[in-house]
Amino acid sequence: MDFLTPEEKASGPKTDCGLGHACQFCPKEDSCTLDKPYHNKVLIENRLQEIDQIIVVLANKGGVGKSTVSANLAAGLAREGFRVGVADADIHGPNQSRFFGFAGAKIRTTPAGLQTHGFQAAEIAHPVEVGSLAFMLEDDTTPIVWRDAYKHDFIHHLIGSFDWGSLDFLVVDMPPGTGNELITLCDMLEGSNVSAVLVTSPQAVAQMDSLKAGRFCRERGLPVVGAVVNMAGVLCPHCHEEFHLFPDAGVSEALGQLDIDKIAEIPLSPDLALGSDRGEPVVTAMPDTAVARAFAPMIEAVAALGREGFHQAVAATMQDVFAENLNDADLQAALAALPENDALGVGLSELLNQEAARLKQATQPAEDDG
């Protein structure tokens, strides 16, 4: 068997196997002679081409409810008609499997990639595709004791090896902190449509830590849709009145200093915990409750990103079709056949050119007035 030098391999044509999972999941890995780093790179690129918007749910503080917010955001977007996936990047506490009713479920490797599990509920046209490390563990109590190199690889597998299909939104439930997992994800998603939703709670100690994630986003250039204040009050199960369990340390003012809007306040509620434990987010399990309605402003703020992207895609398509037809030989011949100085011909030509210019402008991003 002839062995190629690294230089000879780099100069040769790149050939990909076409499988939808990374080499580590392939039984032919030991005998495969193809360029494995190239395959893993192409795999992630192909996945990202099928995902329109990626929403990273993060906070520097643990225990503020990132997983709860992620699950209800994903389910709420699905109720709005979007195709949604949830990527559980919380390696040491992968809970999305339980939040969507898949506790104890396993996955298998297919030619298209690692399986996801699709969550179905009333008023959801497309199942929410859930991918999590929990599906690969022996049971839910198995601890993950990994160094950063393993975490780095899993973040790549989470995006590249799971078979997400075509999605309007991929919601990524991040672990606490601004360390290896978040840095790896941001590096990998460079150039994609990525935005963040920040999660905090009212008290000063949580706010102090959570806002560090806001600073990370600003320094990284990661757009922030807004902040969700979780545990913002308590709904009494008897009188249904609201009172505050934690003191408000001025979270709105602190967010304002980072130019981050508060887009939702989520109260503490038995309904919220009950829905999570039963395996269905409260926005679909109990959509008429006060706590489910509290998620609505956040869901609408994120959904607006999807609608904006859809409108721009439609406008771009219309522009291409219009430009093609504007240059159509038959149309040009018909315009040329009109008498010179004919008001109808001149007016029609101007109208067509104005419409072409309008469609071109519609595809351009809106300028920031601020």
Short mmCIF file of C-alpha atoms in Angstrom, two decimals:
data_model
loop_
_atom_site.label_atom_id
_atom_site.label_comp_id
_atom_site.label_asym_id
_atom_site.label_seq_id
_atom_site.Cartn_x
_atom_site.Cartn_y
_atom_site.Cartn_z
CA MET A 1 0.00 0.00 0.00
CA ASP A 2 1.39 3.40 -0.99
CA PHE A 3 1.26 6.09 1.66
CA LEU A 4 0.88 9.73 0.62
CA THR A 5 2.69 12.58 2.30
CA PRO A 6 0.56 15.38 3.85
CA GLU A 7 1.62 17.64 0.95
CA GLU A 8 0.48 15.07 -1.63
CA LYS A 9 -2.85 14.65 0.15
CA ALA A 10 -3.42 18.43 0.25
CA SER A 11 -2.66 18.81 -3.46
CA GLY A 12 -5.00 16.01 -4.54
CA PRO A 13 -8.69 16.36 -5.40
CA LYS A 14 -11.07 16.46 -2.43
CA THR A 15 -13.52 13.57 -2.32
CA ASP A 16 -16.33 13.30 0.22
CA CYS A 17 -18.18 10.14 1.22
CA GLY A 18 -21.53 11.94 1.40
CA LEU A 19 -22.51 10.45 4.76
CA GLY A 20 -24.38 12.75 7.13
CA HIS A 21 -22.33 12.12 10.25
CA ALA A 22 -18.79 12.72 11.41
CA CYS A 23 -16.08 10.11 10.94
CA GLN A 24 -16.13 9.15 14.64
CA PHE A 25 -19.56 7.54 14.15
CA CYS A 26 -18.58 5.57 11.05
CA PRO A 27 -17.67 1.84 11.24
CA LYS A 28 -15.31 2.35 8.28
CA GLU A 29 -13.24 5.01 10.03
CA ASP A 30 -10.19 2.80 10.59
CA SER A 31 -9.98 1.72 6.92
CA CYS A 32 -11.22 4.92 5.24
CA THR A 33 -8.60 6.69 3.10
CA LEU A 34 -10.61 9.84 2.38
CA ASP A 35 -9.75 13.23 3.85
CA LYS A 36 -11.51 13.10 7.24
CA PRO A 37 -11.02 16.76 8.26
CA TYR A 38 -12.42 17.78 4.88
CA HIS A 39 -15.49 15.58 5.41
CA ASN A 40 -16.19 17.04 8.85
CA LYS A 41 -15.82 20.57 7.46
CA VAL A 42 -18.17 19.90 4.53
CA LEU A 43 -20.63 18.21 6.87
CA ILE A 44 -21.05 21.32 9.04
CA GLU A 45 -21.23 23.62 6.00
CA ASN A 46 -24.00 21.51 4.48
CA ARG A 47 -25.98 21.48 7.72
CA LEU A 48 -25.75 25.24 8.14
CA GLN A 49 -26.98 25.81 4.58
CA GLU A 50 -30.27 24.16 5.61
CA ILE A 51 -30.77 26.31 8.74
CA ASP A 52 -32.02 29.86 8.31
CA GLN A 53 -31.70 31.32 11.83
CA ILE A 54 -29.76 30.11 14.87
CA ILE A 55 -30.81 31.39 18.30
CA VAL A 56 -28.31 30.90 21.14
CA VAL A 57 -29.92 30.97 24.60
CA LEU A 58 -27.24 31.85 27.12
CA ALA A 59 -26.34 33.26 30.50
CA ASN A 60 -23.16 33.22 32.51
CA LYS A 61 -25.14 32.05 35.54
CA GLY A 62 -26.42 28.54 36.13
CA GLY A 63 -29.91 27.89 37.41
CA VAL A 64 -31.63 30.92 35.85
CA GLY A 65 -33.75 28.83 33.47
CA LYS A 66 -31.96 28.71 30.12
CA SER A 67 -33.28 25.22 29.35
CA THR A 68 -36.84 26.18 30.27
CA VAL A 69 -36.65 29.30 28.10
CA SER A 70 -35.09 27.33 25.22
CA ALA A 71 -37.78 24.65 25.26
CA ASN A 72 -40.68 27.10 25.40
CA LEU A 73 -39.12 29.35 22.77
CA ALA A 74 -38.77 26.39 20.39
CA ALA A 75 -42.30 25.13 21.04
CA GLY A 76 -43.71 28.64 20.69
CA LEU A 77 -41.97 29.18 17.35
CA ALA A 78 -43.33 25.84 16.16
CA ARG A 79 -46.86 27.00 17.07
CA GLU A 80 -46.23 30.00 14.83
CA GLY A 81 -45.68 27.63 11.91
CA PHE A 82 -41.88 27.60 11.81
CA ARG A 83 -39.72 24.50 11.36
CA VAL A 84 -37.71 24.34 14.58
CA GLY A 85 -34.95 22.28 16.15
CA VAL A 86 -33.45 22.32 19.64
CA ALA A 87 -29.74 21.60 20.02
CA ASP A 88 -28.91 20.73 23.62
CA ALA A 89 -25.37 22.05 24.12
CA ASP A 90 -25.52 21.82 27.93
CA ILE A 91 -23.11 18.91 28.05
CA HIS A 92 -23.10 18.41 31.84
CA GLY A 93 -26.86 18.86 32.19
CA PRO A 94 -28.60 17.82 28.96
CA ASN A 95 -32.26 18.29 29.94
CA GLN A 96 -34.02 18.95 26.64
CA SER A 97 -34.76 15.24 26.27
CA ARG A 98 -36.89 15.40 29.42
CA PHE A 99 -38.49 18.76 28.62
CA PHE A 100 -39.87 17.33 25.36
CA GLY A 101 -40.89 13.92 26.73
CA PHE A 102 -37.94 11.87 25.47
CA ALA A 103 -36.30 10.92 28.77
CA GLY A 104 -34.50 7.61 28.34
CA ALA A 105 -34.80 7.66 24.53
CA LYS A 106 -31.85 6.56 22.39
CA ILE A 107 -30.74 7.34 18.85
CA ARG A 108 -29.03 5.46 16.06
CA THR A 109 -26.68 6.40 13.27
CA THR A 110 -28.16 6.59 9.76
CA PRO A 111 -26.57 7.57 6.42
CA ALA A 112 -28.28 10.97 6.83
CA GLY A 113 -26.76 11.52 10.29
CA LEU A 114 -27.57 10.97 13.94
CA GLN A 115 -31.29 10.73 14.59
CA THR A 116 -33.22 13.50 16.25
CA HIS A 117 -36.50 12.93 18.08
CA GLY A 118 -39.50 14.89 16.83
CA PHE A 119 -41.82 16.43 19.43
CA GLN A 120 -45.47 16.69 18.37
CA ALA A 121 -48.26 18.73 19.97
CA ALA A 122 -51.57 20.27 19.04
CA GLU A 123 -51.37 23.24 16.65
CA ILE A 124 -47.82 22.35 15.59
CA ALA A 125 -47.51 21.69 11.88
CA HIS A 126 -43.89 20.55 11.99
CA PRO A 127 -42.40 18.49 14.84
CA VAL A 128 -39.72 20.12 16.97
CA GLU A 129 -36.51 18.20 16.23
CA VAL A 130 -34.53 17.57 19.43
CA GLY A 131 -30.86 16.61 19.51
CA SER A 132 -29.09 15.97 22.81
CA LEU A 133 -26.17 14.15 24.37
CA ALA A 134 -28.76 12.58 26.67
CA PHE A 135 -29.76 10.27 23.81
CA MET A 136 -26.27 8.75 23.86
CA LEU A 137 -26.00 8.13 27.61
CA GLU A 138 -26.68 4.90 29.46
CA ASP A 139 -29.23 6.69 31.66
CA ASP A 140 -30.10 10.17 32.88
CA THR A 141 -27.86 9.89 35.95
CA THR A 142 -24.66 9.22 33.98
CA PRO A 143 -22.20 12.08 34.64
CA ILE A 144 -20.14 13.63 31.86
CA VAL A 145 -16.50 14.02 32.89
CA TRP A 146 -14.83 15.53 29.84
CA ARG A 147 -11.92 17.80 29.17
CA ASP A 148 -12.28 20.69 26.72
CA ALA A 149 -11.10 18.71 23.69
CA TYR A 150 -14.08 16.34 24.00
CA LYS A 151 -16.46 19.25 24.50
CA HIS A 152 -15.07 20.91 21.37
CA ASP A 153 -15.73 17.75 19.34
CA PHE A 154 -19.26 17.30 20.69
CA ILE A 155 -20.31 20.86 19.79
CA HIS A 156 -19.24 20.10 16.22
CA HIS A 157 -21.15 16.79 16.29
CA LEU A 158 -24.23 18.52 17.71
CA ILE A 159 -24.49 20.88 14.74
CA GLY A 160 -22.93 18.76 12.01
CA SER A 161 -23.77 15.13 12.76
CA PHE A 162 -27.41 15.34 13.90
CA ASP A 163 -29.87 15.11 11.02
CA TRP A 164 -31.69 18.43 11.48
CA GLY A 165 -33.17 18.62 8.00
CA SER A 166 -34.32 22.03 6.77
CA LEU A 167 -35.08 24.43 9.63
CA ASP A 168 -36.28 28.00 9.99
CA PHE A 169 -34.84 28.14 13.53
CA LEU A 170 -32.31 26.10 15.48
CA VAL A 171 -32.49 27.01 19.19
CA VAL A 172 -29.26 26.18 21.02
CA ASP A 173 -29.52 25.63 24.78
CA MET A 174 -26.09 26.65 26.07
CA PRO A 175 -24.41 25.63 29.34
CA PRO A 176 -23.56 28.27 31.95
CA GLY A 177 -20.53 30.44 31.34
CA THR A 178 -18.67 31.98 28.45
CA GLY A 179 -16.08 29.26 28.07
CA ASN A 180 -15.11 26.56 25.61
CA GLU A 181 -18.57 25.50 24.43
CA LEU A 182 -19.71 29.04 23.61
CA ILE A 183 -16.41 30.01 21.97
CA THR A 184 -16.41 26.83 19.87
CA LEU A 185 -19.99 27.42 18.77
CA CYS A 186 -19.41 31.06 17.83
CA ASP A 187 -16.28 30.18 15.86
CA MET A 188 -18.15 27.44 13.99
CA LEU A 189 -21.16 29.65 13.21
CA GLU A 190 -19.15 32.60 11.92
CA GLY A 191 -20.98 34.00 8.91
CA SER A 192 -24.33 32.36 9.73
CA ASN A 193 -27.52 34.11 10.87
CA VAL A 194 -26.92 33.89 14.61
CA SER A 195 -28.62 35.88 17.39
CA ALA A 196 -28.71 35.50 21.16
CA VAL A 197 -31.40 35.51 23.82
CA LEU A 198 -30.04 36.35 27.26
CA VAL A 199 -31.61 34.82 30.38
CA THR A 200 -31.32 36.23 33.89
CA SER A 201 -33.28 36.46 37.11
CA PRO A 202 -34.01 39.61 39.14
CA GLN A 203 -31.63 39.35 42.10
CA ALA A 204 -28.26 41.07 42.07
CA VAL A 205 -26.03 37.99 42.28
CA ALA A 206 -27.69 36.35 39.25
CA GLN A 207 -27.82 39.62 37.34
CA MET A 208 -24.14 40.29 37.91
CA ASP A 209 -23.18 36.93 36.39
CA SER A 210 -25.77 36.82 33.62
CA LEU A 211 -24.85 40.23 32.27
CA LYS A 212 -21.34 38.96 31.60
CA ALA A 213 -22.89 36.97 28.77
CA GLY A 214 -24.28 40.25 27.44
CA ARG A 215 -20.81 41.74 27.50
CA PHE A 216 -19.51 38.68 25.66
CA CYS A 217 -22.10 39.17 22.91
CA ARG A 218 -21.22 42.84 22.51
CA GLU A 219 -17.48 42.14 22.32
CA ARG A 220 -18.02 39.21 19.95
CA GLY A 221 -20.40 41.17 17.71
CA LEU A 222 -23.23 38.70 18.35
CA PRO A 223 -26.66 40.41 18.01
CA VAL A 224 -28.90 40.11 21.07
CA VAL A 225 -32.64 39.83 20.44
CA GLY A 226 -33.31 40.73 24.07
CA ALA A 227 -33.26 39.48 27.64
CA VAL A 228 -35.73 37.26 29.43
CA VAL A 229 -36.10 37.85 33.17
CA ASN A 230 -37.05 34.51 34.67
CA MET A 231 -38.52 34.01 38.16
CA ALA A 232 -39.75 37.60 37.99
CA GLY A 233 -42.61 36.95 40.41
CA VAL A 234 -44.79 34.27 41.91
CA LEU A 235 -48.37 33.50 40.87
CA CYS A 236 -50.30 32.39 43.94
CA PRO A 237 -52.12 29.12 43.10
CA HIS A 238 -55.03 30.14 45.37
CA CYS A 239 -55.76 33.82 44.68
CA HIS A 240 -53.80 34.01 41.40
CA GLU A 241 -52.24 37.30 42.49
CA GLU A 242 -48.57 37.98 41.81
CA PHE A 243 -45.92 38.81 44.37
CA HIS A 244 -42.13 39.01 44.15
CA LEU A 245 -40.00 36.39 45.86
CA PHE A 246 -36.63 37.84 44.82
CA PRO A 247 -35.73 41.54 45.15
CA ASP A 248 -35.34 43.39 41.86
CA ALA A 249 -31.76 44.70 41.69
CA GLY A 250 -32.52 47.04 38.79
CA VAL A 251 -32.21 44.52 36.00
CA SER A 252 -33.86 46.81 33.43
CA GLU A 253 -31.34 49.59 34.08
CA ALA A 254 -28.40 47.16 33.93
CA LEU A 255 -29.62 45.75 30.62
CA GLY A 256 -30.09 49.26 29.28
CA GLN A 257 -26.41 50.01 29.84
CA LEU A 258 -25.64 47.21 27.38
CA ASP A 259 -28.39 48.35 24.97
CA ILE A 260 -30.30 45.11 25.59
CA ASP A 261 -34.09 45.22 25.71
CA LYS A 262 -36.10 43.21 28.21
CA ILE A 263 -38.44 41.16 26.03
CA ALA A 264 -40.22 38.96 28.60
CA GLU A 265 -40.76 38.48 32.33
CA ILE A 266 -41.55 34.89 33.33
CA PRO A 267 -43.15 34.29 36.73
CA LEU A 268 -42.50 31.32 38.99
CA SER A 269 -45.45 29.00 38.58
CA PRO A 270 -46.34 25.39 39.41
CA ASP A 271 -47.68 25.09 35.85
CA LEU A 272 -44.24 25.80 34.41
CA ALA A 273 -42.55 23.11 36.51
CA LEU A 274 -45.41 20.66 35.88
CA GLY A 275 -45.18 21.04 32.12
CA SER A 276 -41.41 20.53 32.13
CA ASP A 277 -41.60 17.42 34.36
CA ARG A 278 -44.36 15.89 32.24
CA GLY A 279 -42.37 16.39 29.06
CA GLU A 280 -44.24 19.16 27.28
CA PRO A 281 -43.38 22.89 27.33
CA VAL A 282 -46.05 24.98 29.01
CA VAL A 283 -46.69 27.08 25.87
CA THR A 284 -48.20 24.00 24.20
CA ALA A 285 -49.33 22.03 27.26
CA MET A 286 -51.24 24.92 28.86
CA PRO A 287 -51.26 27.77 26.32
CA ASP A 288 -54.04 29.73 28.06
CA THR A 289 -52.27 30.05 31.41
CA ALA A 290 -50.67 33.31 32.55
CA VAL A 291 -47.17 31.80 32.58
CA ALA A 292 -47.55 30.53 28.99
CA ARG A 293 -48.72 33.96 27.85
CA ALA A 294 -45.65 35.50 29.53
CA PHE A 295 -43.45 33.83 26.91
CA ALA A 296 -45.39 35.45 24.04
CA PRO A 297 -43.31 38.69 23.70
CA MET A 298 -40.08 36.70 23.52
CA ILE A 299 -41.52 34.30 20.94
CA GLU A 300 -42.81 37.19 18.84
CA ALA A 301 -39.46 39.03 19.00
CA VAL A 302 -37.62 35.97 17.71
CA ALA A 303 -40.33 35.09 15.17
CA ALA A 304 -39.92 38.57 13.69
CA LEU A 305 -36.39 37.58 12.65
CA GLY A 306 -37.77 34.63 10.72
CA ARG A 307 -40.45 36.70 9.02
CA GLU A 308 -37.90 39.36 8.06
CA GLY A 309 -35.64 36.73 6.54
CA PHE A 310 -38.58 35.20 4.67
CA HIS A 311 -39.66 38.56 3.26
CA GLN A 312 -36.13 39.32 2.09
CA ALA A 313 -35.87 35.90 0.43
CA VAL A 314 -39.19 36.42 -1.37
CA ALA A 315 -38.18 39.92 -2.45
CA ALA A 316 -34.84 38.63 -3.76
CA THR A 317 -36.59 35.88 -5.71
CA MET A 318 -39.10 38.34 -7.15
CA GLN A 319 -36.26 40.65 -8.10
CA ASP A 320 -34.49 37.86 -9.99
CA VAL A 321 -37.68 36.81 -11.79
CA PHE A 322 -38.59 40.40 -12.57
CA ALA A 323 -35.12 41.22 -13.85
CA GLU A 324 -35.16 38.14 -16.07
CA ASN A 325 -38.55 39.04 -17.51
CA LEU A 326 -37.58 42.70 -17.88
CA ASN A 327 -34.78 41.63 -20.18
CA ASP A 328 -37.01 39.16 -22.03
CA ALA A 329 -36.65 39.57 -25.79
CA ASP A 330 -40.40 39.53 -26.44
CA LEU A 331 -41.05 42.23 -23.84
CA GLN A 332 -38.23 44.40 -25.18
CA ALA A 333 -39.51 43.93 -28.75
CA ALA A 334 -43.03 44.89 -27.66
CA LEU A 335 -41.75 48.06 -25.97
CA ALA A 336 -39.61 48.93 -28.99
CA ALA A 337 -42.62 48.52 -31.28
CA LEU A 338 -44.51 51.28 -29.50
CA PRO A 339 -44.49 54.61 -31.37
CA GLU A 340 -41.76 57.05 -30.37
CA ASN A 341 -42.82 59.66 -27.83
CA ASP A 342 -45.87 57.51 -27.08
CA ALA A 343 -47.00 58.37 -23.54
CA LEU A 344 -48.11 54.78 -22.84
CA GLY A 345 -44.77 53.29 -23.88
CA VAL A 346 -42.72 55.82 -21.93
CA GLY A 347 -44.92 55.42 -18.87
CA LEU A 348 -44.81 51.62 -19.02
CA SER A 349 -41.03 51.59 -19.37
CA GLU A 350 -40.61 53.96 -16.40
CA LEU A 351 -43.02 51.89 -14.31
CA LEU A 352 -41.11 48.68 -14.99
CA ASN A 353 -37.78 50.29 -14.11
CA GLN A 354 -39.22 51.80 -10.92
CA GLU A 355 -40.56 48.42 -9.86
CA ALA A 356 -37.19 46.80 -10.50
CA ALA A 357 -35.52 49.47 -8.33
CA ARG A 358 -38.11 49.01 -5.57
CA LEU A 359 -37.60 45.26 -5.43
CA LYS A 360 -33.84 45.73 -5.34
CA GLN A 361 -34.19 48.12 -2.39
CA ALA A 362 -36.51 45.67 -0.59
CA THR A 363 -33.75 43.08 -0.50
CA GLN A 364 -31.30 45.40 1.25
CA PRO A 365 -31.00 45.25 5.07
CA ALA A 366 -32.73 48.09 6.87
CA GLU A 367 -30.40 50.82 8.08
CA ASP A 368 -30.05 51.31 11.81
CA ASP A 369 -31.53 54.68 12.70
CA GLY A 370 -29.66 54.67 15.99
#
